[in-house]
Short mmCIF file of C-alpha atoms in Angstrom, two decimals:
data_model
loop_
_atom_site.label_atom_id
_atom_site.label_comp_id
_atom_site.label_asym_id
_atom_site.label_seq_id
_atom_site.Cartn_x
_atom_site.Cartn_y
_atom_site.Cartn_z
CA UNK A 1 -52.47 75.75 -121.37
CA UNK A 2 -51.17 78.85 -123.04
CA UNK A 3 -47.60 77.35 -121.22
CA UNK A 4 -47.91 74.08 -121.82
CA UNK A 5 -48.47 75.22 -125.45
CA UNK A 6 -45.45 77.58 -125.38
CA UNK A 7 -43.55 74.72 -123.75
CA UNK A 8 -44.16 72.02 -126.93
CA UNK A 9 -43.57 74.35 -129.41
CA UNK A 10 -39.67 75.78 -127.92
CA UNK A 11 -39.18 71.51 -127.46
CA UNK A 12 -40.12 70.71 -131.02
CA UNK A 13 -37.15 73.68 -132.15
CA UNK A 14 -34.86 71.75 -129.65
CA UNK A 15 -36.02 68.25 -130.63
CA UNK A 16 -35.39 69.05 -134.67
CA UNK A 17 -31.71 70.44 -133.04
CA UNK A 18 -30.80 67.42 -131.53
CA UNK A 19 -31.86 65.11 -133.58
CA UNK A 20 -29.30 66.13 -135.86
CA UNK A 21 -26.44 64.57 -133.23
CA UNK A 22 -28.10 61.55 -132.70
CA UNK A 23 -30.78 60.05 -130.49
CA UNK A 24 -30.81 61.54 -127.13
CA UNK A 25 -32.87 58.87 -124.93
CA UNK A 26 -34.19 59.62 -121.68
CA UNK A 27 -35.29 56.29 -119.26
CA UNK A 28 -38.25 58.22 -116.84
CA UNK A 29 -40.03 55.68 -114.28
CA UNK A 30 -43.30 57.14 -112.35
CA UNK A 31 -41.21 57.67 -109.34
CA UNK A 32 -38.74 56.90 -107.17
CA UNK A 33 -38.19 52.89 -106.37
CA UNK A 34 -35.92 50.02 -106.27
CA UNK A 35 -36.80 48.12 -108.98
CA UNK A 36 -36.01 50.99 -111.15
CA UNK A 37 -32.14 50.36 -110.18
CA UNK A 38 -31.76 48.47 -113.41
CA UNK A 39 -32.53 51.12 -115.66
CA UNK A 40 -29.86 53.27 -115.01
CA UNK A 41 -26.73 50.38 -116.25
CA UNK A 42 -29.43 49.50 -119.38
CA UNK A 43 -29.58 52.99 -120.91
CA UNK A 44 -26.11 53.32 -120.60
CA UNK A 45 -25.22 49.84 -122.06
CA UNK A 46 -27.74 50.77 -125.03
CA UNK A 47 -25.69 54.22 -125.37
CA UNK A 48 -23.07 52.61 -125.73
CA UNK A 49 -23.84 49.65 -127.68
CA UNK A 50 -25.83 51.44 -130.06
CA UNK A 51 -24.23 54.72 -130.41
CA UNK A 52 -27.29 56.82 -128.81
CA UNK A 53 -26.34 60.73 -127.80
CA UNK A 54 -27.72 59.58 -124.66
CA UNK A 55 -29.28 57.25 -122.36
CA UNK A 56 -30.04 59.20 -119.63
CA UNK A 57 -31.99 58.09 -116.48
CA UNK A 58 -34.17 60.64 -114.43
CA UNK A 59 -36.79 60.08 -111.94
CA UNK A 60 -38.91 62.05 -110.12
CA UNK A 61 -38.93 63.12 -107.03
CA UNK A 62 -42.25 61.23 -106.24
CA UNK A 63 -44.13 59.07 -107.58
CA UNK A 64 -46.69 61.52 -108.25
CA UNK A 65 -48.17 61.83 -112.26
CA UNK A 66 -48.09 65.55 -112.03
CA UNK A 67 -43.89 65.58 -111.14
CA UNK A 68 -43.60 62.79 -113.69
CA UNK A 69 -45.22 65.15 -116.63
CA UNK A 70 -43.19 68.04 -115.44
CA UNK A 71 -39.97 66.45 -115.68
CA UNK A 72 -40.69 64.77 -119.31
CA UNK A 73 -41.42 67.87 -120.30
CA UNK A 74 -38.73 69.68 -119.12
CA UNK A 75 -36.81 67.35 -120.65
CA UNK A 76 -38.14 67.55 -124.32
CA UNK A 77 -37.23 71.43 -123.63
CA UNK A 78 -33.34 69.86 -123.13
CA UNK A 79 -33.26 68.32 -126.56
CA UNK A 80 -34.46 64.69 -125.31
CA UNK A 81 -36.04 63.43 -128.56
CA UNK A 82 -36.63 59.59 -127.57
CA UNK A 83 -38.02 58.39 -124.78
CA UNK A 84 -38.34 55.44 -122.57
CA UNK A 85 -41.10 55.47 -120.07
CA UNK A 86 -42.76 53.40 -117.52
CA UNK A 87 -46.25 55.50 -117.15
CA UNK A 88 -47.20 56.84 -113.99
CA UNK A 89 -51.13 56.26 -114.17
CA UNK A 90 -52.41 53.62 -117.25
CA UNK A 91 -54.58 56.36 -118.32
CA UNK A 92 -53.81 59.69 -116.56
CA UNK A 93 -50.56 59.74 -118.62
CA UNK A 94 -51.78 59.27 -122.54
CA UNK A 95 -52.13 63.09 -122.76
CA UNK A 96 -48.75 64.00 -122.01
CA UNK A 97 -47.39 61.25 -123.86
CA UNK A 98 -49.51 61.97 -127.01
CA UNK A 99 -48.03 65.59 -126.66
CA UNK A 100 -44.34 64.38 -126.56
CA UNK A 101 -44.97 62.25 -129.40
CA UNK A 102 -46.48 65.26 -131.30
CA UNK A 103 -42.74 66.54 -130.84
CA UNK A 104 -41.68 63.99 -133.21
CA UNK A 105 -39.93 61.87 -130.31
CA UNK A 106 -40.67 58.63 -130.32
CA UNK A 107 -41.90 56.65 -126.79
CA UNK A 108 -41.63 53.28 -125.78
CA UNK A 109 -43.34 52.20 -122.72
CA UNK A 110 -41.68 49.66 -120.33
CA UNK A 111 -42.58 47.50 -117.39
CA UNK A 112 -46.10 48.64 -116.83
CA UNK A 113 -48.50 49.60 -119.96
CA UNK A 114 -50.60 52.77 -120.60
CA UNK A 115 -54.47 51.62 -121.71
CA UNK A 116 -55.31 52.43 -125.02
CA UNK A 117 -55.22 54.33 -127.09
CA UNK A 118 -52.41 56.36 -126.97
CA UNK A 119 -50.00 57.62 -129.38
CA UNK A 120 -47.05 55.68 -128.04
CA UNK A 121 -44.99 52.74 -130.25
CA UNK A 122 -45.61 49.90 -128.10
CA UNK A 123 -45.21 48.15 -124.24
CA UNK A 124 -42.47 46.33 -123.41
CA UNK A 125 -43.06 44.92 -119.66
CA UNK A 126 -43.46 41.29 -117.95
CA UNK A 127 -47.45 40.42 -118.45
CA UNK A 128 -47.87 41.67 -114.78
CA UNK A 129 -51.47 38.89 -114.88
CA UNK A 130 -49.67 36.04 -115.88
CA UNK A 131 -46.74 36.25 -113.74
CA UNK A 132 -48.90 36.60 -110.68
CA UNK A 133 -50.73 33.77 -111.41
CA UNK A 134 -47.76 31.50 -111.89
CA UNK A 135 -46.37 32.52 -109.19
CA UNK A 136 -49.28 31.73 -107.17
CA UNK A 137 -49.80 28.64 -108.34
CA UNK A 138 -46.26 27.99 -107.42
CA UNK A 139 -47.09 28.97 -103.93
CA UNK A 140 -49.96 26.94 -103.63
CA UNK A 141 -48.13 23.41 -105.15
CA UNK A 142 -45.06 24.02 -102.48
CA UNK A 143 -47.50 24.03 -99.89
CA UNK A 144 -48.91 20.51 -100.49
CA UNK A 145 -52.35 18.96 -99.60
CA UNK A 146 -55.52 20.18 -97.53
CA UNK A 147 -56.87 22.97 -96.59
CA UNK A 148 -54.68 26.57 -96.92
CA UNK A 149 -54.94 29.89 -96.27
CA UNK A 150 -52.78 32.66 -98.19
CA UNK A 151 -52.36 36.66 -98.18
CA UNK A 152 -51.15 38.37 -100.54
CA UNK A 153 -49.11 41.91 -100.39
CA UNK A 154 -49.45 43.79 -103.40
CA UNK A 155 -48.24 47.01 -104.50
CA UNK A 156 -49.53 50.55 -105.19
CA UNK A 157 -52.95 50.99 -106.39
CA UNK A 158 -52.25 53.57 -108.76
CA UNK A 159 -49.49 51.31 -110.40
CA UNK A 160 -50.49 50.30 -113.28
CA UNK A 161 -49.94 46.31 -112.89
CA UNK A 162 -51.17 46.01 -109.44
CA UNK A 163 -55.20 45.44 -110.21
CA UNK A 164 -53.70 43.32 -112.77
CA UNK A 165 -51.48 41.08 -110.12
CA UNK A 166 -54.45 41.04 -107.95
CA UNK A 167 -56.70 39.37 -110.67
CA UNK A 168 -53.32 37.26 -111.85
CA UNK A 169 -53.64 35.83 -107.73
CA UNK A 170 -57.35 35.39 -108.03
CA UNK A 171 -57.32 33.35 -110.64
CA UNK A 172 -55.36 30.78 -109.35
CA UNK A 173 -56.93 30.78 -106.22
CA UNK A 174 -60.18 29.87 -107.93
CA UNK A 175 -58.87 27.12 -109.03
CA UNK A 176 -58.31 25.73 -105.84
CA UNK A 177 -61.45 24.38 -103.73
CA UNK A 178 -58.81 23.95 -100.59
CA UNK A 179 -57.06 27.45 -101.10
CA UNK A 180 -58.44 30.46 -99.58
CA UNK A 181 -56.96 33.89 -100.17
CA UNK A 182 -57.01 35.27 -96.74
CA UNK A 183 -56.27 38.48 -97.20
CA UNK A 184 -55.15 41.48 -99.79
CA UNK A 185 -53.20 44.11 -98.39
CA UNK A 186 -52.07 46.61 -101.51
CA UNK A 187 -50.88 50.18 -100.96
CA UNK A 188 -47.62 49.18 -99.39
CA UNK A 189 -44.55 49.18 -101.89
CA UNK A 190 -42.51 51.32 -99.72
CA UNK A 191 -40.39 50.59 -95.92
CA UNK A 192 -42.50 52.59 -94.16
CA UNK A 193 -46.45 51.22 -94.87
CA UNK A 194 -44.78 47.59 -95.74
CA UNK A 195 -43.01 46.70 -92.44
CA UNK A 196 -46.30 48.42 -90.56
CA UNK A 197 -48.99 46.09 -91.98
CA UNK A 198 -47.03 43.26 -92.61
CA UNK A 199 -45.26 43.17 -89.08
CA UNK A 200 -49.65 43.82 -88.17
CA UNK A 201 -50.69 40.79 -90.10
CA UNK A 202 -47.94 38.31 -88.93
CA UNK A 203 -48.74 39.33 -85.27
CA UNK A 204 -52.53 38.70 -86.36
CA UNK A 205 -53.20 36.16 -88.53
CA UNK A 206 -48.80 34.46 -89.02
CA UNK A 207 -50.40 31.38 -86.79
CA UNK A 208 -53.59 30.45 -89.11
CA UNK A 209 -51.23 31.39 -92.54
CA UNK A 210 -50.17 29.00 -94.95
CA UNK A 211 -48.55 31.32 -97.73
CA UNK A 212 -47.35 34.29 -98.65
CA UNK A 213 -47.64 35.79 -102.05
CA UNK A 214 -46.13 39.25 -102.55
CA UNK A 215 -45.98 40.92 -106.09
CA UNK A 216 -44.18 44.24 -105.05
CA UNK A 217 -40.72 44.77 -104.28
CA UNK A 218 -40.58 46.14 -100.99
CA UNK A 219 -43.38 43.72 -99.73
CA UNK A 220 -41.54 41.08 -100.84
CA UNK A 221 -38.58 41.79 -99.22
CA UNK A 222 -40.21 43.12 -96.25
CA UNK A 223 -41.95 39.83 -95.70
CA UNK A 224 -38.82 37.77 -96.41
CA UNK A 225 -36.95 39.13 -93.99
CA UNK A 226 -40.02 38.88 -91.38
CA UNK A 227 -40.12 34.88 -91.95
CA UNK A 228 -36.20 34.56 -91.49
CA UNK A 229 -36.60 36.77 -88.87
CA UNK A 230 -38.97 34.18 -87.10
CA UNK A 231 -37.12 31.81 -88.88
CA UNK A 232 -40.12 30.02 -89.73
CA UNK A 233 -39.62 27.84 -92.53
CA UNK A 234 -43.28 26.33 -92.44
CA UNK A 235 -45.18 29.55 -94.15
CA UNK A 236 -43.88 28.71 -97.68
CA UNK A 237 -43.68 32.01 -100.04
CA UNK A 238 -43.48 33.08 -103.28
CA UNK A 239 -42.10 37.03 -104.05
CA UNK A 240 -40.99 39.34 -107.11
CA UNK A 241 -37.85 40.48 -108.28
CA UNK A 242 -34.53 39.79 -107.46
CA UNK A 243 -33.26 42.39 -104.23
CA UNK A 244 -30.00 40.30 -102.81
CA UNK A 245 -32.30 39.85 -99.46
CA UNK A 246 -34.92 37.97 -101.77
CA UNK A 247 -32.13 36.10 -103.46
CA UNK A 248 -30.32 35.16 -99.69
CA UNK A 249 -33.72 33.83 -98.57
CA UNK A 250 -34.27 31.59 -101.41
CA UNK A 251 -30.97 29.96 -100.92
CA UNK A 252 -31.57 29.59 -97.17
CA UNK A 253 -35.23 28.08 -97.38
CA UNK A 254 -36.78 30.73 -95.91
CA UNK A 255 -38.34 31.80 -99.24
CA UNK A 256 -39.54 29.10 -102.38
CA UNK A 257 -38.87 31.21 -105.30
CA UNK A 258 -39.63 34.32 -107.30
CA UNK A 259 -40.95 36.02 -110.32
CA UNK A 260 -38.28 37.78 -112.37
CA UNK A 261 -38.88 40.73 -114.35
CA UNK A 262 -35.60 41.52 -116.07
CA UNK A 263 -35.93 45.93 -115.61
CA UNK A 264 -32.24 45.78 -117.22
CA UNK A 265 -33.49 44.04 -120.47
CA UNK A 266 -36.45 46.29 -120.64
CA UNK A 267 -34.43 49.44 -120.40
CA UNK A 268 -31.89 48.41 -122.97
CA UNK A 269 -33.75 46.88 -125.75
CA UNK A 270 -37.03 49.83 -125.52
CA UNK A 271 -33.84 52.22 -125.81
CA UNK A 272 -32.70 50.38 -128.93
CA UNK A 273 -35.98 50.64 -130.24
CA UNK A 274 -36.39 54.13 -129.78
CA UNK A 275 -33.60 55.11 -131.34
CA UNK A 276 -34.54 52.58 -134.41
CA UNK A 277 -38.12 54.20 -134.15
CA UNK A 278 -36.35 58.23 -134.44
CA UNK A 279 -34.13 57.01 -137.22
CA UNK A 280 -36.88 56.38 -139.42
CA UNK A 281 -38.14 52.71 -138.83
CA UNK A 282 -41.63 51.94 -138.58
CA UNK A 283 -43.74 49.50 -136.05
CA UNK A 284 -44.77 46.71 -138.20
CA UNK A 285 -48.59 46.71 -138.96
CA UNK A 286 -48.38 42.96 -138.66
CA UNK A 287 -46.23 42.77 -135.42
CA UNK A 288 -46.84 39.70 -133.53
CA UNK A 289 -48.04 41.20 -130.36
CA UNK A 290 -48.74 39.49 -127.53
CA UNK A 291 -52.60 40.04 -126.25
CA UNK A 292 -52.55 42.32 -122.98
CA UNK A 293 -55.75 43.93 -120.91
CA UNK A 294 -54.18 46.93 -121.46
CA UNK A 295 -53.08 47.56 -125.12
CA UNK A 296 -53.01 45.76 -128.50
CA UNK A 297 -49.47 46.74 -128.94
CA UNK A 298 -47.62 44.71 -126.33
CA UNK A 299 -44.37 42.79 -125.91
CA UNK A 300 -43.37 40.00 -123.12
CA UNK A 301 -40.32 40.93 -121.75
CA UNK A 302 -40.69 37.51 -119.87
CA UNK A 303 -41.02 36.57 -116.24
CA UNK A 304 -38.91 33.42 -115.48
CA UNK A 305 -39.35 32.22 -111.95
CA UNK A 306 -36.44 32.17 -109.74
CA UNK A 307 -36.02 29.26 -107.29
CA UNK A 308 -33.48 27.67 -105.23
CA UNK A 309 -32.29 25.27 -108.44
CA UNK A 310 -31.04 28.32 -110.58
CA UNK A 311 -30.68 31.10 -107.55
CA UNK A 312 -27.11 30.86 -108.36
CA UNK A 313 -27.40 32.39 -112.41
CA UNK A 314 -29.92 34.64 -111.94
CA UNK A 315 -27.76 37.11 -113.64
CA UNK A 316 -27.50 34.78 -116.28
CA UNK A 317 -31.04 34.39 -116.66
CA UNK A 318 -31.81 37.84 -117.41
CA UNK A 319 -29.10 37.91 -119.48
CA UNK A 320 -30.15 34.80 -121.53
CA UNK A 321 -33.42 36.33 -121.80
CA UNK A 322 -32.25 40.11 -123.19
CA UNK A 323 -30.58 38.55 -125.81
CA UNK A 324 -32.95 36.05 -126.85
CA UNK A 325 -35.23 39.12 -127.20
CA UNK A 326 -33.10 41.75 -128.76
CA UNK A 327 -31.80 39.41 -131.15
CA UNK A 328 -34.81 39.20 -133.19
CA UNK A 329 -36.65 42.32 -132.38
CA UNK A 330 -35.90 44.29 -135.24
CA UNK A 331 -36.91 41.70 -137.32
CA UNK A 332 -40.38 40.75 -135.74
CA UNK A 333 -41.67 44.40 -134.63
CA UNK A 334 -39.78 47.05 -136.53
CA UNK A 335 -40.00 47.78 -140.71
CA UNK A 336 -36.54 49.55 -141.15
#
């Protein structure tokens, strides 16, 4: 404690330093993974587009909560005094947070919410519920009439929007006398565990499936490239994200469509509001947020649903979307 203590009070010294020269952002995910890639090109764009000190992206070297804390706080030490973070655990990470808010430096949460309450702004992230269930009920209209039986692959338990995917899959399943969902296989958002169970599964159980619904990254691609592999065309499946094997498979047939998330968009605009947040402006008390199971204060990033009519501008669509946000954001969230 006595460290930790020490720690926070050199980083508020540093923090009052830098803030001086301008808002020095840092972009931290919980860990190491691909959907993160994004991140990187959005801080920079919102450095430069906004004049920010920084817009610096660091990860660490696990996705473990305990590495995450360390490096956020080694990085207030640094003179960081704004912050961009997707939270390791939805509750596990509030203290540490709170603490680096304490500082006086301002954090925005992106793609995946911490549970309230916490002394963070706001959430910026795709309503992880919602997406899953459109994109299941997607799955379960390209499959047609009669009986069906889906699986779905799902993502790390400790991530915050994966029990929230699994309920978004649910849902739409119950809504469906002639849909069963098969299976739930979670845990696997990395090469290793997804290409063992899901290779398991398709040996198992690929002749009695109907459809696939995947709402991680590496599952989805993982199970993409197991149906082209096959090339079986008659398992129709719905994914997440936009990895150029997910986007190949969609224009080839072998996949229907997928659920967007936009981790660019996210990136840049929570950076812009950061560094709005440091300079002085206030989250509106009357901010139109968007009702979440997590926290009062969140914003939809959006979650437009890729599919073999607009494969071709998916760039395009996130980029349609990042503007259509960011161009009334101050506006709607911030008082400046």
């Amino acid at each position: 404690m006595l460290k930790f203590i020490t720690t926070i009070a050199v980083s508020a010294l540093l923090a009052t330093s830098a803030a001086a020269d301008g808002s020095k952002v840092g972009l931290v995910p919980g860990g190491p993974h691909p959907f993160f890639a994004d991140w990187e090109p959005g801080g920079i764009a919102a450095r430069e587009d906004f004049g920010l000190a920084a817009g610096d992206y660091k990860v660490p070297q696990k996705w473990e909560l305990n590495l995450q804390n360390d490096l956020l706080l080694s990085m207030v030490v640094q003179g960081y005094n704004a912050f961009v973070i997707h939270p390791g655990d939805p509750v596990g990470s509030a203290p540490t947070l709170n603490e680096i808010v304490g500082t006086g430096a301002p954090v925005v949460i992106a793609s995946a919410c911490l549970k309230d309450p916490s002394d963070v702004a706001f959430c910026i992230a795709t309503e992880a519920r919602d997406s899953a269930y459109r994109g299941t009920k997607k799955l379960i209209e390209s499959m047609g009439d009669g009986p069906k039986k889906i699986v779905h692959f799902a993502g790390w338990l400790v991530e915050p929007n994966t029990q929230l995917r699994i309920e978004g899959v649910e849902r739409a399943v119950a809504e469906h006398d002639n849909v069963e969902l098969f299976q739930v296989i979670a845990d696997i958002d990395a090469p290793e565990p997804a290409e063992e169970k899901i290779s398991a599964y398709m040996a198992a159980y690929g002749s009695e499936t109907d459809g696939i619904i995947t709402t991680g990254w590496v599952p989805t691609v993982v199970a993409a490239n197991a149906l082209r592999k096959v090339g079986d065309k008659r398992i129709k499946m719905v994914g997440i994200d936009h990895d150029p094997v997910v986007v190949q498979a969609i224009k080839d047939g072998f996949v229907v469509g997928s659920m967007l998330q936009n981790p660019y968009g996210q990136s840049y605009i929570a950076a812009f509001a950061a560094d709005r947040l440091r300079s002085g402006c206030t989250v509106k008390a009357d901010a139109p947020f968007t009702p979440h199971p997590l926290t009062e204060r969140f914003i939809d990033s959006g979650a437009p649903y890729l599919h073999a009519g607009n494969v071709e501008n998916r760039a395009a669509v996130d980029e349609a979307m990042t503007k259509e946000l960011l161009a009334t954001f101050e506006d709607t969230y911030l008082d400046c």
